Short mmCIF file of C-alpha atoms and ligand atoms in Angstrom, two decimals:
data_model
loop_
_atom_site.label_atom_id
_atom_site.label_comp_id
_atom_site.label_asym_id
_atom_site.label_seq_id
_atom_site.Cartn_x
_atom_site.Cartn_y
_atom_site.Cartn_z
CA UNK A 23 0.00 0.00 0.00
CA UNK A 24 1.19 3.52 -0.70
CA UNK A 25 1.37 5.63 2.44
CA UNK A 26 0.68 9.35 2.09
CA UNK A 27 3.26 11.22 4.17
CA UNK A 28 2.01 14.78 4.65
CA UNK A 29 2.46 17.95 6.68
CA UNK A 30 -0.38 18.54 9.15
CA UNK A 31 -2.09 21.38 7.30
CA UNK A 32 -5.84 21.88 7.84
CA UNK A 33 -6.47 20.43 4.41
CA UNK A 34 -4.40 17.30 5.08
CA UNK A 35 -5.98 16.80 8.51
CA UNK A 36 -9.35 16.90 6.77
CA UNK A 37 -8.19 14.24 4.32
CA UNK A 38 -6.89 12.16 7.26
CA UNK A 39 -10.25 12.48 9.04
CA UNK A 40 -12.02 11.21 5.92
CA UNK A 41 -9.68 8.23 5.76
CA UNK A 42 -10.52 7.42 9.39
CA UNK A 43 -14.25 7.72 8.64
CA UNK A 44 -13.79 5.24 5.79
CA UNK A 45 -12.05 2.68 7.99
CA UNK A 46 -8.47 3.69 7.11
CA UNK A 47 -5.36 3.97 9.28
CA UNK A 48 -3.63 7.30 10.00
CA UNK A 49 -0.57 7.92 12.19
CA UNK A 50 -0.55 11.27 13.99
CA UNK A 51 1.48 13.12 16.63
CA UNK A 52 0.46 13.42 20.28
CA UNK A 53 2.34 15.01 23.19
CA UNK A 54 3.49 11.58 24.45
CA UNK A 55 4.37 9.45 21.41
CA UNK A 56 2.97 9.17 17.86
CA UNK A 57 -0.27 7.17 17.63
CA UNK A 58 -1.66 4.91 14.90
CA UNK A 59 -5.33 5.82 14.63
CA UNK A 60 -8.48 4.08 13.43
CA UNK A 61 -12.21 4.60 14.03
CA UNK A 62 -12.60 3.17 17.55
CA UNK A 63 -16.21 2.15 16.88
CA UNK A 64 -15.45 0.28 13.64
CA UNK A 65 -14.27 -3.28 14.42
CA UNK A 66 -12.81 -3.91 10.94
CA UNK A 67 -10.77 -0.70 11.12
CA UNK A 68 -9.44 -1.57 14.59
CA UNK A 69 -8.57 -5.07 13.37
CA UNK A 70 -6.38 -3.49 10.70
CA UNK A 71 -4.38 -1.66 13.39
CA UNK A 72 -3.46 -4.97 15.03
CA UNK A 73 -2.39 -6.34 11.65
CA UNK A 74 -0.30 -3.29 10.66
CA UNK A 75 1.57 -3.29 13.98
CA UNK A 76 1.85 -7.07 14.28
CA UNK A 77 0.15 -6.65 17.66
CA UNK A 78 -1.43 -9.51 19.66
CA UNK A 79 -5.19 -9.04 19.55
CA UNK A 80 -5.72 -9.44 23.31
CA UNK A 81 -3.86 -6.16 23.80
CA UNK A 82 -6.50 -3.40 23.94
CA UNK A 83 -6.27 0.08 22.44
CA UNK A 84 -6.52 3.49 24.02
CA UNK A 85 -9.52 5.43 22.72
CA UNK A 86 -8.74 9.10 22.07
CA UNK A 87 -11.35 11.84 22.36
CA UNK A 88 -11.26 15.60 21.69
CA UNK A 89 -13.68 16.87 24.36
CA UNK A 90 -13.49 15.72 27.97
CA UNK A 91 -17.25 15.29 28.13
CA UNK A 92 -17.10 12.71 25.32
CA UNK A 93 -15.97 10.14 27.87
CA UNK A 94 -19.71 9.89 28.61
CA UNK A 95 -20.16 8.23 25.18
CA UNK A 96 -17.86 5.39 26.20
CA UNK A 97 -18.62 4.71 29.86
CA UNK A 98 -22.05 4.32 31.50
CA UNK A 99 -21.53 6.38 34.65
CA UNK A 100 -19.38 9.42 35.50
CA UNK A 101 -18.06 9.06 39.06
CA UNK A 102 -16.70 11.97 41.10
CA UNK A 103 -13.20 10.50 40.62
CA UNK A 104 -13.54 10.56 36.84
CA UNK A 105 -14.72 14.17 36.90
CA UNK A 106 -11.88 15.29 39.20
CA UNK A 107 -9.20 13.55 37.15
CA UNK A 108 -10.55 14.84 33.86
CA UNK A 109 -10.77 18.40 35.18
CA UNK A 110 -7.23 18.30 36.52
CA UNK A 111 -5.35 16.43 33.83
CA UNK A 112 -7.11 16.55 30.45
CA UNK A 113 -5.99 17.28 27.89
CA UNK A 114 -2.82 15.49 28.90
CA UNK A 115 -0.80 12.31 29.35
CA UNK A 116 -3.34 10.45 31.48
CA UNK A 117 -5.30 7.42 30.26
CA UNK A 118 -8.30 6.36 32.36
CA UNK A 119 -9.49 2.76 32.39
CA UNK A 120 -13.25 2.81 33.04
CA UNK A 121 -16.23 0.44 32.62
CA UNK A 122 -17.20 0.33 28.96
CA UNK A 123 -20.52 0.85 27.26
CA UNK A 124 -21.80 -1.93 25.00
CA UNK A 125 -21.31 0.34 21.98
CA UNK A 126 -17.52 0.05 22.29
CA UNK A 127 -16.55 -2.96 20.15
CA UNK A 128 -14.81 -5.92 21.80
CA UNK A 129 -11.83 -5.76 19.40
CA UNK A 130 -11.09 -2.24 20.66
CA UNK A 131 -10.89 -3.41 24.28
CA UNK A 132 -9.38 -6.83 23.63
CA UNK A 133 -12.56 -8.42 24.99
CA UNK A 134 -12.35 -6.63 28.38
CA UNK A 135 -15.38 -5.00 30.00
CA UNK A 136 -13.39 -1.80 30.50
CA UNK A 137 -12.14 0.80 28.02
CA UNK A 138 -9.02 3.00 28.19
CA UNK A 139 -9.73 6.65 27.32
CA UNK A 140 -7.50 9.67 26.85
CA UNK A 141 -7.72 13.25 25.58
CA UNK A 142 -4.31 14.10 24.11
CA UNK A 143 -2.72 17.53 24.53
CA UNK A 144 -1.81 18.13 20.91
CA UNK A 145 -3.56 20.43 18.44
CA UNK A 146 -3.08 18.14 15.43
CA UNK A 147 -4.44 15.13 17.31
CA UNK A 148 -7.41 17.10 18.66
CA UNK A 149 -8.30 18.52 15.23
CA UNK A 150 -8.09 15.08 13.66
CA UNK A 151 -10.43 13.53 16.24
CA UNK A 152 -12.82 16.48 16.01
CA UNK A 153 -13.01 16.32 12.22
CA UNK A 154 -13.34 12.55 12.16
CA UNK A 155 -16.37 13.11 14.39
CA UNK A 156 -15.76 9.93 16.37
CA UNK A 157 -13.34 8.57 18.95
CA UNK A 158 -10.04 7.30 17.54
CA UNK A 159 -8.42 4.10 18.80
CA UNK A 160 -4.66 4.54 18.75
CA UNK A 161 -1.82 2.48 20.07
CA UNK A 162 1.70 3.84 19.69
CA UNK A 163 2.65 4.02 15.99
CA UNK A 164 5.53 1.53 16.09
CA UNK A 165 5.81 -2.08 15.00
CA UNK A 166 4.94 -4.26 17.99
CA UNK A 167 8.02 -4.79 20.15
CA UNK A 168 9.97 -1.79 18.75
CA UNK A 169 10.66 1.39 20.78
CA UNK A 170 7.70 3.80 20.71
CA UNK A 171 7.99 6.57 18.09
CA UNK A 172 8.76 10.04 19.37
CA UNK A 173 9.70 11.55 15.98
CA UNK A 174 7.85 11.44 12.65
CA UNK A 175 10.89 9.69 11.16
CA UNK A 176 10.41 6.75 13.57
CA UNK A 177 6.85 6.25 12.30
CA UNK A 178 8.04 6.35 8.69
CA UNK A 179 10.70 3.70 9.50
CA UNK A 180 8.17 1.32 11.03
CA UNK A 181 4.93 1.86 9.12
CA UNK A 182 5.62 3.31 5.66
CA UNK A 183 3.80 1.07 3.17
CA UNK A 184 1.56 -0.47 5.83
CA UNK A 185 -0.96 2.31 6.56
CA UNK A 186 -2.92 4.96 4.64
CA UNK A 187 -1.35 8.16 5.91
CA UNK A 188 1.24 9.65 8.24
CA UNK A 189 0.56 13.18 9.50
CA UNK A 190 3.88 14.85 10.24
CA UNK A 191 4.41 16.85 13.43
CA UNK A 192 7.07 17.99 15.85
CA UNK A 193 9.08 15.64 18.06
CA UNK A 194 6.86 14.49 20.94
CA UNK A 195 7.20 16.72 23.99
CA UNK A 196 6.89 14.00 26.65
CA UNK A 197 8.57 11.05 24.93
CA UNK A 198 7.08 8.16 26.93
CA UNK A 199 3.49 6.93 26.76
CA UNK A 200 0.70 8.18 29.00
CA UNK A 201 0.17 7.06 32.58
CA UNK A 202 -2.55 4.38 32.55
CA UNK A 203 -4.76 4.63 35.63
CA UNK A 204 -7.44 2.00 36.28
CA UNK A 205 -10.39 3.57 38.11
CA UNK A 206 -12.85 0.79 37.30
CA UNK A 207 -12.25 -0.90 40.68
CA UNK A 208 -12.18 0.18 44.33
CA UNK A 209 -8.70 1.71 44.52
CA UNK A 210 -7.24 3.73 41.63
CA UNK A 211 -4.34 1.66 40.30
CA UNK A 212 -1.51 2.68 37.99
CA UNK A 213 -1.16 0.00 35.32
CA UNK A 214 1.54 1.81 33.36
CA UNK A 215 3.67 4.58 34.89
CA UNK A 216 4.22 7.81 32.97
CA UNK A 217 5.23 11.44 33.29
CA UNK A 218 2.15 12.04 35.45
CA UNK A 219 3.11 10.45 38.77
CA UNK A 220 1.21 8.67 41.56
CA UNK A 221 1.96 11.64 43.77
CA UNK A 222 0.28 14.13 41.42
CA UNK A 223 -2.74 11.86 40.97
CA UNK A 224 -3.05 11.33 44.70
CA UNK A 225 -2.95 15.06 45.37
CA UNK A 226 -5.79 15.64 42.91
CA UNK A 227 -8.03 12.80 44.10
CA UNK A 228 -7.23 13.35 47.77
CA UNK A 229 -7.00 9.59 48.25
CA UNK A 230 -4.80 6.59 47.77
CA UNK A 231 -3.38 5.56 44.38
CA UNK A 232 -1.52 2.24 44.15
CA UNK A 233 0.82 0.65 41.63
CA UNK A 234 -0.12 -2.60 39.91
CA UNK A 235 2.20 -5.05 41.76
CA UNK A 236 3.38 -6.36 38.39
CA UNK A 237 5.21 -3.03 37.94
CA UNK A 238 7.38 -3.68 40.95
CA UNK A 239 8.77 -6.95 39.64
CA UNK A 240 12.40 -6.30 38.92
CA UNK A 241 13.39 -9.42 37.04
CA UNK A 242 12.72 -11.23 33.76
CA UNK A 243 9.06 -12.09 33.63
CA UNK A 244 7.71 -15.44 32.73
CA UNK A 245 4.18 -14.83 31.54
CA UNK A 246 3.13 -18.30 32.70
CA UNK A 247 4.05 -17.53 36.32
CA UNK A 248 0.89 -17.35 38.45
CA UNK A 249 2.09 -14.25 40.31
CA UNK A 250 2.73 -12.35 37.12
CA UNK A 251 -0.61 -11.02 35.97
CA UNK A 252 -0.33 -7.37 34.94
CA UNK A 253 -3.77 -5.83 34.52
CA UNK A 254 -2.79 -3.92 31.38
CA UNK A 255 -2.39 -6.75 28.88
CA UNK A 256 0.26 -4.80 26.97
CA UNK A 257 2.59 -4.76 29.95
CA UNK A 258 3.33 -8.47 29.65
CA UNK A 259 4.79 -8.40 26.16
CA UNK A 260 8.40 -7.96 25.14
CA UNK A 261 8.69 -4.27 24.47
CA UNK A 262 10.84 -1.46 23.23
CA UNK A 263 13.53 -3.91 22.21
CA UNK A 264 16.57 -2.51 20.44
CA UNK A 265 18.39 -4.86 18.06
CA UNK A 266 21.47 -4.77 20.29
CA UNK A 267 21.90 -6.68 23.51
CA UNK A 268 21.39 -4.34 26.45
CA UNK A 269 22.68 -4.31 30.02
CA UNK A 270 21.54 -1.91 32.74
CA UNK A 271 24.04 -1.02 35.45
CA UNK A 272 22.54 -0.01 38.78
CA UNK A 273 24.15 1.43 41.90
CA UNK A 274 25.85 4.49 43.25
CA UNK A 275 26.58 7.00 40.48
CA UNK A 276 30.40 6.88 40.44
CA UNK A 277 30.40 3.09 40.60
CA UNK A 278 27.93 2.89 37.74
CA UNK A 279 30.10 5.14 35.59
CA UNK A 280 33.20 3.07 36.38
CA UNK A 281 31.46 -0.23 35.63
CA UNK A 282 30.06 1.07 32.33
CA UNK A 283 33.54 2.22 31.35
CA UNK A 284 35.04 -1.15 32.33
CA UNK A 285 32.45 -3.13 30.37
CA UNK A 286 32.80 -0.79 27.41
CA UNK A 287 36.58 -1.24 27.17
CA UNK A 288 36.34 -4.97 27.66
CA UNK A 289 33.74 -5.37 24.94
CA UNK A 290 35.46 -3.04 22.51
CA UNK A 291 38.61 -5.07 22.91
CA UNK A 292 36.56 -8.09 21.89
CA UNK A 293 35.56 -6.23 18.72
CA UNK A 294 32.05 -5.29 19.78
CA UNK A 295 30.50 -1.90 18.97
CA UNK A 296 29.27 -0.43 22.26
CA UNK A 297 26.72 2.35 22.86
CA UNK A 298 26.14 4.06 26.21
CA UNK A 299 22.94 5.57 27.63
CA UNK A 300 23.76 7.60 30.71
CA UNK A 301 21.42 10.47 31.56
CA UNK A 302 22.29 13.32 33.91
CA UNK A 303 21.55 12.39 37.47
CA UNK A 304 17.93 13.24 38.43
CA UNK A 305 17.19 14.63 34.95
CA UNK A 306 14.20 12.32 34.67
CA UNK A 307 11.98 14.46 32.45
CA UNK A 308 14.82 14.85 29.97
CA UNK A 309 15.47 11.10 30.13
CA UNK A 310 11.80 10.45 29.34
CA UNK A 311 12.00 12.83 26.39
CA UNK A 312 15.11 11.18 24.92
CA UNK A 313 15.06 7.50 25.86
CA UNK A 314 13.18 5.92 22.93
CA UNK A 315 14.88 8.17 20.37
CA UNK A 316 18.26 7.21 21.79
CA UNK A 317 17.47 3.48 21.47
CA UNK A 318 16.57 3.94 17.83
CA UNK A 319 19.67 6.04 17.21
CA UNK A 320 21.87 3.26 18.58
CA UNK A 321 20.10 0.73 16.35
CA UNK A 322 20.91 2.93 13.35
CA UNK A 323 24.57 2.81 14.31
CA UNK A 324 24.45 -1.02 14.37
CA UNK A 325 25.59 -1.19 17.97
CA UNK A 326 26.15 -4.71 19.38
CA UNK A 327 25.86 -3.85 23.05
CA UNK A 328 24.09 -1.03 24.89
CA UNK A 329 25.23 -0.18 28.41
CA UNK A 330 22.69 1.93 30.30
CA UNK A 331 22.88 3.60 33.70
CA UNK A 332 19.82 2.89 35.87
CA UNK A 333 17.77 5.89 37.03
CA UNK A 334 17.34 5.84 40.75
CA UNK A 335 13.74 6.71 41.50
CA UNK A 336 11.14 4.61 43.32
CA UNK A 337 7.86 6.06 42.04
CA UNK A 338 8.24 9.22 39.96
CA UNK A 339 9.17 10.06 36.37
CA UNK A 340 12.50 8.22 36.71
CA UNK A 341 10.56 5.10 37.72
CA UNK A 342 8.45 5.40 34.56
CA UNK A 343 11.56 5.59 32.38
CA UNK A 344 13.11 2.66 34.28
CA UNK A 345 9.97 0.62 33.52
CA UNK A 346 10.75 1.04 29.78
CA UNK A 347 14.49 0.59 30.24
CA UNK A 348 14.04 -2.71 32.06
CA UNK A 349 11.81 -4.03 29.30
CA UNK A 350 14.23 -2.92 26.58
CA UNK A 351 17.01 -4.78 28.32
CA UNK A 352 14.87 -7.88 28.92
CA UNK A 353 15.45 -7.22 32.67
CA UNK A 354 19.16 -7.70 32.17
CA UNK A 355 20.50 -5.70 35.12
CA UNK A 356 23.77 -5.79 37.06
CA UNK A 357 24.24 -4.17 40.45
CA UNK A 358 27.49 -2.54 41.49
O1 TXA B 4 0.57 7.93 25.30
C1 TXA B 4 -0.13 6.98 24.93
O2 TXA B 4 -0.90 6.40 25.70
C2 TXA B 4 -0.02 6.54 23.46
C3 TXA B 4 -0.55 7.69 22.59
C4 TXA B 4 -0.62 7.31 21.13
O3 TXA B 4 -1.78 8.13 23.08
N1 TXA B 4 -0.73 5.33 23.23
C5 TXA B 4 -0.29 4.12 23.71
O4 TXA B 4 -1.07 3.03 23.36
O5 TXA B 4 0.71 3.99 24.37
P1 TXA B 4 -0.57 1.53 23.47
O6 TXA B 4 -1.62 0.76 22.77
O7 TXA B 4 0.80 1.41 22.92
O8 TXA B 4 -0.64 1.19 24.98
C6 TXA B 4 -1.88 1.03 25.65
C7 TXA B 4 -1.69 0.36 26.98
C8 TXA B 4 -1.36 -1.11 26.82
O9 TXA B 4 -0.43 -1.50 27.82
C9 TXA B 4 -2.72 -1.76 27.03
O10 TXA B 4 -2.62 -3.09 27.45
C10 TXA B 4 -3.34 -0.85 28.09
O11 TXA B 4 -2.91 0.45 27.72
N2 TXA B 4 -4.81 -0.89 28.06
C11 TXA B 4 -5.64 -0.48 27.07
N3 TXA B 4 -6.92 -0.71 27.39
C12 TXA B 4 -6.93 -1.28 28.61
C13 TXA B 4 -7.96 -1.76 29.49
N4 TXA B 4 -9.24 -1.71 29.17
N5 TXA B 4 -7.57 -2.30 30.68
C14 TXA B 4 -6.26 -2.36 31.01
N6 TXA B 4 -5.26 -1.91 30.23
C15 TXA B 4 -5.58 -1.39 29.04
MG1 MG B 5 2.77 0.75 22.55
#
């Protein structure tokens, strides 16, 4: 298929909206990462998203809306918690998992009785959804398993020839995907950490927010293990994998630097091409912005081994980046 790759002018956004209305696939920028959009209420269109990405079909999509009140079209009842969160954080990098209405197709939610909803903070995305006149289901616009796309070029690399259109935009401001918060049960639970932290959510709700215990597992996961049951189906898959082997080094800053240097020299002597990811200490927001792009950059350079310094953070933005880093490295971590 020929993919139209176009600047996000009003005219091109209109064309993109028409493609969505006709069951087509359009990649578009958001503030977190680029998304691959389809009509969320059209099962055949959503099916095509799974196919284009090579994504397992039990992994549900996030449904994107352009007006906060539109969440009422997708969920039967608006609780006080929903209203508070929406007022505080939308548009923005927060996805809410809520009970779904019957009108939301099963393919969109991977057969779950809940739906994930988000209002992105990006003018191109909002215009596209508005003009399509319907909610847009959009996972990240990468091939399944590859690092999420934070630049238009990343989308072109992964999806050119597989979808109808790519709307070009700026590099994504945030750089990691939205925080996924499940509010369909008793206690609000973070299923995927993001730039919006538990602390910020807690302050807004004025009550407890917990982490899905699966997020605290710091070792390679075996999906068949009974204790490993992440509630967001997507969190169990191999993710963000660079082509190179990757090792994370964790510990006190100076020791980490020394160990990375030692491993680098050793491996270079063996003829391996080594890449290093070492962010400034505590510069977590910057790390979030750059992490996926850096992984792709190293792939371009045909690196054999990536050595990454762990970010030391137990629950904030650094924790969210570490969640991605651990998956990229297949939980390959050494402590010094
Ligand atoms: O920032 C983002 O959220 C980006 C942009 C494009 O908006 N989208 C994104 O979508 O990251 P995706 O499909 O790559 O990740 C969605 C995550 C997956 O881990 C999925 O399993 C989880 O959200 N999810 C979706 N619906 C769910 C539901 N009903 N219950 C639990 N988890 C759900
Ligand atoms: Mg994704």
